Tab-separated table of C-alpha atoms in Angstrom:
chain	number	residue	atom	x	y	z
A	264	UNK	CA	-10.822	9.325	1.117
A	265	UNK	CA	-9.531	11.927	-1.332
A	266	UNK	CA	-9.138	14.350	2.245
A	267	UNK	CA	-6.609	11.614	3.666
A	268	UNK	CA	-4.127	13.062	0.641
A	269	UNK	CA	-4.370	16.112	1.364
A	270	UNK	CA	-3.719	15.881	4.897
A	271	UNK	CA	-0.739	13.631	3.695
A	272	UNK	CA	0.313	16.373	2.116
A	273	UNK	CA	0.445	18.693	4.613
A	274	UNK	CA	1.560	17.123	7.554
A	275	UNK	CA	3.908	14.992	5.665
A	276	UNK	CA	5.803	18.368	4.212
A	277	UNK	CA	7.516	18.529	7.349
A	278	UNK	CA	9.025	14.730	6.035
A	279	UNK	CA	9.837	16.665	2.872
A	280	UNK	CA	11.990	19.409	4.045
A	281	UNK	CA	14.455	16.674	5.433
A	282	UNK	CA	14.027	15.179	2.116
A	283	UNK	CA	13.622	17.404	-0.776
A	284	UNK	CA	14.697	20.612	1.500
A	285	UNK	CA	18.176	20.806	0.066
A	286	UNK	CA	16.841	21.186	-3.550
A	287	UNK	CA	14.152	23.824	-2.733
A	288	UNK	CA	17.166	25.836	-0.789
A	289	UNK	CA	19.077	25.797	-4.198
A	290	UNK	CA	16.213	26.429	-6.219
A	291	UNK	CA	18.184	29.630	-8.669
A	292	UNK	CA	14.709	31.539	-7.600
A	293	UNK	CA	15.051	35.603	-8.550
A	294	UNK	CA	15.546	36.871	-5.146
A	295	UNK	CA	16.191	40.596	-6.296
A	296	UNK	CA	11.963	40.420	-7.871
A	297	UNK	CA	9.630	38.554	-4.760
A	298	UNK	CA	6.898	38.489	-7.914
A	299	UNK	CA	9.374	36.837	-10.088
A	300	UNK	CA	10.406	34.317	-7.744
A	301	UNK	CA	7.450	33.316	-6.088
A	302	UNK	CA	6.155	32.586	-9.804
A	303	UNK	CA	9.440	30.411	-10.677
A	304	UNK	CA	8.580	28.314	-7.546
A	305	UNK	CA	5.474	28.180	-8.739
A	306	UNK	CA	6.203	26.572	-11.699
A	307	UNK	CA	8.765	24.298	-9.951
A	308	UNK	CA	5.316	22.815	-7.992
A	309	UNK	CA	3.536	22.635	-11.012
A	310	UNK	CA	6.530	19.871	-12.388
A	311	UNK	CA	6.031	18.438	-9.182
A	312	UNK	CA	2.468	18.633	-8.855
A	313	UNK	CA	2.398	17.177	-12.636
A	314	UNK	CA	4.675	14.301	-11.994
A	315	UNK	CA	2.513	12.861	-8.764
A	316	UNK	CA	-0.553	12.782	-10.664
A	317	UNK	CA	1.232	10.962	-13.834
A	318	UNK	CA	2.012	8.208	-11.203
A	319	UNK	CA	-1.649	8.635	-9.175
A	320	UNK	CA	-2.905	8.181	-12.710
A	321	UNK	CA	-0.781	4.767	-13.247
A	322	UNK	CA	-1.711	3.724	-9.654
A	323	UNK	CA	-5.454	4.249	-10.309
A	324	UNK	CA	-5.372	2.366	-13.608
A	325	UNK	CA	-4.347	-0.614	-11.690
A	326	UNK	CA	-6.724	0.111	-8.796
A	327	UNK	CA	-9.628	0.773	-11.826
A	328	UNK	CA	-8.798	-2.921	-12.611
A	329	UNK	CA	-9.489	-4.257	-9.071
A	330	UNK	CA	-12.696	-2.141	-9.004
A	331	UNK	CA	-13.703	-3.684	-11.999
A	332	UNK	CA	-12.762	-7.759	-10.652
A	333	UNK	CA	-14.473	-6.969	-7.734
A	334	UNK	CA	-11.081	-6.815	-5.596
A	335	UNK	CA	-11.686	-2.880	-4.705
A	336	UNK	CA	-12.497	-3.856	-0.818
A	337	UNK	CA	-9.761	-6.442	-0.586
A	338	UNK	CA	-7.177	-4.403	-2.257
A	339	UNK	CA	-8.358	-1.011	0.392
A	340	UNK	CA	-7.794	-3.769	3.497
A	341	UNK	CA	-4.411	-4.290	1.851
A	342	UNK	CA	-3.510	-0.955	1.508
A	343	UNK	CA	-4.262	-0.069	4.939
A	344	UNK	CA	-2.410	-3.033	6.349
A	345	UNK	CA	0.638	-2.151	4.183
A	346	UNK	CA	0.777	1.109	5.550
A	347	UNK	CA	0.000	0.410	9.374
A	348	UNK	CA	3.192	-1.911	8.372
A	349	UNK	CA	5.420	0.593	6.852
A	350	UNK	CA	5.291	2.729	10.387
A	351	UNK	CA	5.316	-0.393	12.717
A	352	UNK	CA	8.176	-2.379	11.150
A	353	UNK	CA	9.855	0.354	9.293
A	354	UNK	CA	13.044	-1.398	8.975
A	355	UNK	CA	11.595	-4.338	6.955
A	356	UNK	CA	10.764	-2.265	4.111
A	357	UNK	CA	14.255	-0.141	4.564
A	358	UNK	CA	15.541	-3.982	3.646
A	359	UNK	CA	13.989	-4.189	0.632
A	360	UNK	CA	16.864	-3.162	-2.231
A	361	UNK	CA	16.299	-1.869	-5.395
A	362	UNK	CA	18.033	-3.686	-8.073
A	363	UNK	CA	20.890	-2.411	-9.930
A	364	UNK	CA	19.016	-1.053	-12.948
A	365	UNK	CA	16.598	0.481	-10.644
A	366	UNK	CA	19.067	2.101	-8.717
A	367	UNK	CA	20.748	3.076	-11.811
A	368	UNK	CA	17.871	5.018	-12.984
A	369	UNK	CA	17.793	7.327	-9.480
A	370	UNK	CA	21.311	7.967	-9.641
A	371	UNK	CA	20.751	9.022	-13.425
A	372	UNK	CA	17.871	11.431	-12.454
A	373	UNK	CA	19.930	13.136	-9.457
A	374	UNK	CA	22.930	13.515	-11.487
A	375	UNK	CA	20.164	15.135	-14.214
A	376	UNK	CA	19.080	17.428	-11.432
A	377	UNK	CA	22.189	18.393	-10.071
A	378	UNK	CA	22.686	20.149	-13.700
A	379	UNK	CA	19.590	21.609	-13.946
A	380	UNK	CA	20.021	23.430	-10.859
A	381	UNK	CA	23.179	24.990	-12.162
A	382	UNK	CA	20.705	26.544	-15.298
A	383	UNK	CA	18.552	29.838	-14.739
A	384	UNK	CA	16.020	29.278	-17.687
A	385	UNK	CA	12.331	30.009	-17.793
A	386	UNK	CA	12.182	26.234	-17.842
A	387	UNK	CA	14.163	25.104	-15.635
A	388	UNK	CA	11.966	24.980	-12.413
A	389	UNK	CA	9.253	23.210	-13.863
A	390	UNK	CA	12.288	20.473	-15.372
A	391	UNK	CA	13.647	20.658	-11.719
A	392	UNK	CA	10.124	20.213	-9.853
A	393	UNK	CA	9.107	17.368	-12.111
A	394	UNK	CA	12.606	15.548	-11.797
A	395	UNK	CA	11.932	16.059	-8.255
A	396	UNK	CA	8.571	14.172	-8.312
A	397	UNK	CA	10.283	10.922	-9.329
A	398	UNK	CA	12.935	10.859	-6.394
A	399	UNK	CA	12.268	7.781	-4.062
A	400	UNK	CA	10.064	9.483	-0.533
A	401	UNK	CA	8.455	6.875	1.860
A	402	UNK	CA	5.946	9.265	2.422
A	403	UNK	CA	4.982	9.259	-1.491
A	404	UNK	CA	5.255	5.822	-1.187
A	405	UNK	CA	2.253	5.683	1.686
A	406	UNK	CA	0.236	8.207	-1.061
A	407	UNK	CA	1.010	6.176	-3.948
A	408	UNK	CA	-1.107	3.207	-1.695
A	409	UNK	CA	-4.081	5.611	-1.427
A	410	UNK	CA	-4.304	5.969	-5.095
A	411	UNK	CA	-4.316	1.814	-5.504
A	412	UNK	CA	-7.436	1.938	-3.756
A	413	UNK	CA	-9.318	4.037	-5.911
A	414	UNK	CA	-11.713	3.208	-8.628
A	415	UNK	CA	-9.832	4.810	-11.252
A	416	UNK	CA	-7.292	6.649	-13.440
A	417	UNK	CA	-9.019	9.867	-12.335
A	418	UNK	CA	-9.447	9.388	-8.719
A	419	UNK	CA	-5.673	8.197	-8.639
A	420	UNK	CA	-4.450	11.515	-10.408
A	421	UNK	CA	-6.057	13.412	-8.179
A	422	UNK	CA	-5.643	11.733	-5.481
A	423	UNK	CA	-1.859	12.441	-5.628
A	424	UNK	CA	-2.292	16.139	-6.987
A	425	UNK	CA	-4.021	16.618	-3.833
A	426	UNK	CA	-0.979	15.063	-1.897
A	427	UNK	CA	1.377	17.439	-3.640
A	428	UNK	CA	-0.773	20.582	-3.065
A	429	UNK	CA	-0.543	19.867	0.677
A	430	UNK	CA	2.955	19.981	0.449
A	431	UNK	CA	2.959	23.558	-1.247
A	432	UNK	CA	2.250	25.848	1.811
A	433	UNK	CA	5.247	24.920	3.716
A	434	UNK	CA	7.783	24.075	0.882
A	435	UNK	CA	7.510	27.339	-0.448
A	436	UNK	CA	7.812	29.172	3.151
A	437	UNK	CA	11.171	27.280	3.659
A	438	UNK	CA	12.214	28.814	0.171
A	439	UNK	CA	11.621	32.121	1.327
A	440	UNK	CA	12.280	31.403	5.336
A	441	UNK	CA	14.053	28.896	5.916
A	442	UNK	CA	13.909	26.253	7.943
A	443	UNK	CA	11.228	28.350	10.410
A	444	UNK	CA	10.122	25.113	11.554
A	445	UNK	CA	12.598	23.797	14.221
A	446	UNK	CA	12.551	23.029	17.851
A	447	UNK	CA	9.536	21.554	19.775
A	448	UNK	CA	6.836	22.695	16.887
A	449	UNK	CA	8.890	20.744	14.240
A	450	UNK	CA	9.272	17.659	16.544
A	451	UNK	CA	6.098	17.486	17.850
A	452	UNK	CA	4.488	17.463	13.821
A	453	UNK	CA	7.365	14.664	12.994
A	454	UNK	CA	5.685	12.381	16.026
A	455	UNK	CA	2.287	13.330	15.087
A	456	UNK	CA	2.908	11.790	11.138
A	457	UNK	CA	3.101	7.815	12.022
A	458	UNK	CA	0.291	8.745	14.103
A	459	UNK	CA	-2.004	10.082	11.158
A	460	UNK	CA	-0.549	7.556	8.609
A	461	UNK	CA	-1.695	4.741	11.265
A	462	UNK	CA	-5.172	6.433	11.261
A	463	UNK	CA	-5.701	6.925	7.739
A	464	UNK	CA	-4.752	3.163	7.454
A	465	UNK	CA	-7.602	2.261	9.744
A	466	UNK	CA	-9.702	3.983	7.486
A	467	UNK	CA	-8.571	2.134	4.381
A	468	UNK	CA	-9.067	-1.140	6.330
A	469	UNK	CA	-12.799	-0.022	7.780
A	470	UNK	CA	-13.340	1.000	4.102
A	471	UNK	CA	-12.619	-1.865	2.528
A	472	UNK	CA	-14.514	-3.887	5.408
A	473	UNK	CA	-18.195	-2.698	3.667
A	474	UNK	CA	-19.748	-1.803	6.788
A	475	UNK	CA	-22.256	0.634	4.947
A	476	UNK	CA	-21.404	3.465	6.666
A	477	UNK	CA	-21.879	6.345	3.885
A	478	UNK	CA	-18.745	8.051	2.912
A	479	UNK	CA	-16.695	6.349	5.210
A	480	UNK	CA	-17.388	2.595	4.810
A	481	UNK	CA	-19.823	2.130	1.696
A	482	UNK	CA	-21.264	-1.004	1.307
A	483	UNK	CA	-19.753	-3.324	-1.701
A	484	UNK	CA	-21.148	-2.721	-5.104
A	485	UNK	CA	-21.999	-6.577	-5.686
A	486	UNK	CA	-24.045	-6.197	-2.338
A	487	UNK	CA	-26.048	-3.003	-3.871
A	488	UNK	CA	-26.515	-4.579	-7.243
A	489	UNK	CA	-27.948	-7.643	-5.425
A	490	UNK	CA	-29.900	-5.703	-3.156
A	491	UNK	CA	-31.832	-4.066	-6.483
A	492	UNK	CA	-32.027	-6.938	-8.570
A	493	UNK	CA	-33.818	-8.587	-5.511
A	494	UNK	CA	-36.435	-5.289	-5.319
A	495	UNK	CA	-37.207	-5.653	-8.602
């Protein structure tokens, strides 16, 4: 399951160029040195990169607790329904507000990043690329559901430090490039995301469904345990 974040990751950066585009243009990268710049973005991943698994690591502490209940297969149908959901009936979850102090908080942290862009310190990228981490995505949302399902803190981290790394490759070409990816190519990724979010919820759901199918659909631990006690 860990290979459904990274695909996340990398089809899904085409989602993040719309969304965290505009800050990666105004990254205050060292255009003059390619060495010196392609380091500070670099090090404006690793914030990101740092931030996702912080939150994968939360996620998978609460997913480490369903494990050990016995809820691990419910709570992988659950996920995959949610996010089957989230591309059928998008507009439900668009409904669902944040409340004021929430909301609060995200205007806080763009207001935060809108100054650290105007700074050209050695640490400023990594502030700016962990800031960035925090900022509401629907698509980190979807990721964030993959690392519930896991069995713990561990898996969670990297489950989302795999998400981020997929998003590397292409973030850091539109630093350089620009925005390369337009026309038909760009489009044609854009429809193919609902599609593989749709298809990595069917695999949560089959997961979770204990059909013993190794790797894919393992069969639930109270089901092995019983099988051995009853060998013995």
């Amino acid at each position: 399951m860990l290979i459904s974040a990274l695909i996340f990751g990398l089809l899904g950066s085409f989602h993040c160029i719309g969304m965290c585009g505009p800050i990666a243009f105004m990254l205050p990268i060292d255009r003059q040195h390619k060495t010196k710049g392609f380091l500070q973005v670099m090090i404006y991943h690793l914030g990101r990169l740092l931030t996702y698994a912080f939150i994968g690591l939360l996620f998978g502490l609460l997913g480490k607790g369903f494990y050990f209940f016995g809820f691990q297969q419910q709570i992988s149908i659950i996920v995959g329904v949610l996010m089957i959901l989230f591309i059928l009936f998008p507009r439900i979850f668009h409904k669902i507000n944040f409340s004021n102090k929430v909301s609060g908080i995200f205007f806080n942290l763009k207001n935060t990043l809108g100054k650290e862009l105007k700074k050209k310190r050695n640490d400023t990228f990594f502030t700016i690329g962990f800031l960035n981490g925090f900022l509401p995505c629907g698509l980190v949302y979807m990721a964030l559901f993959g690392a519930l399902a896991t069995r713990n803190a561990l898996e969670g981290s990297l489950y989302m430090f795999l998400f981020g790394l997929g998003t590397i490759p292409l973030m850091t070409s539109v630093v350089f490039l620009g925005n390369f990816a337009k026309g038909g190519l760009k489009k044609s990724i854009q429809k193919a995301i609902p599609y593989v979010v749709v298809f990595i919820g069917l695999l949560f759901i089959v997961r979770g469904l204990g059909l013993g199918i190794p790797y894919v659909s393992p069969k639930p631990i109270l089901d092995i345990v019983s099988n051995n006690t009853s060998c013995r």
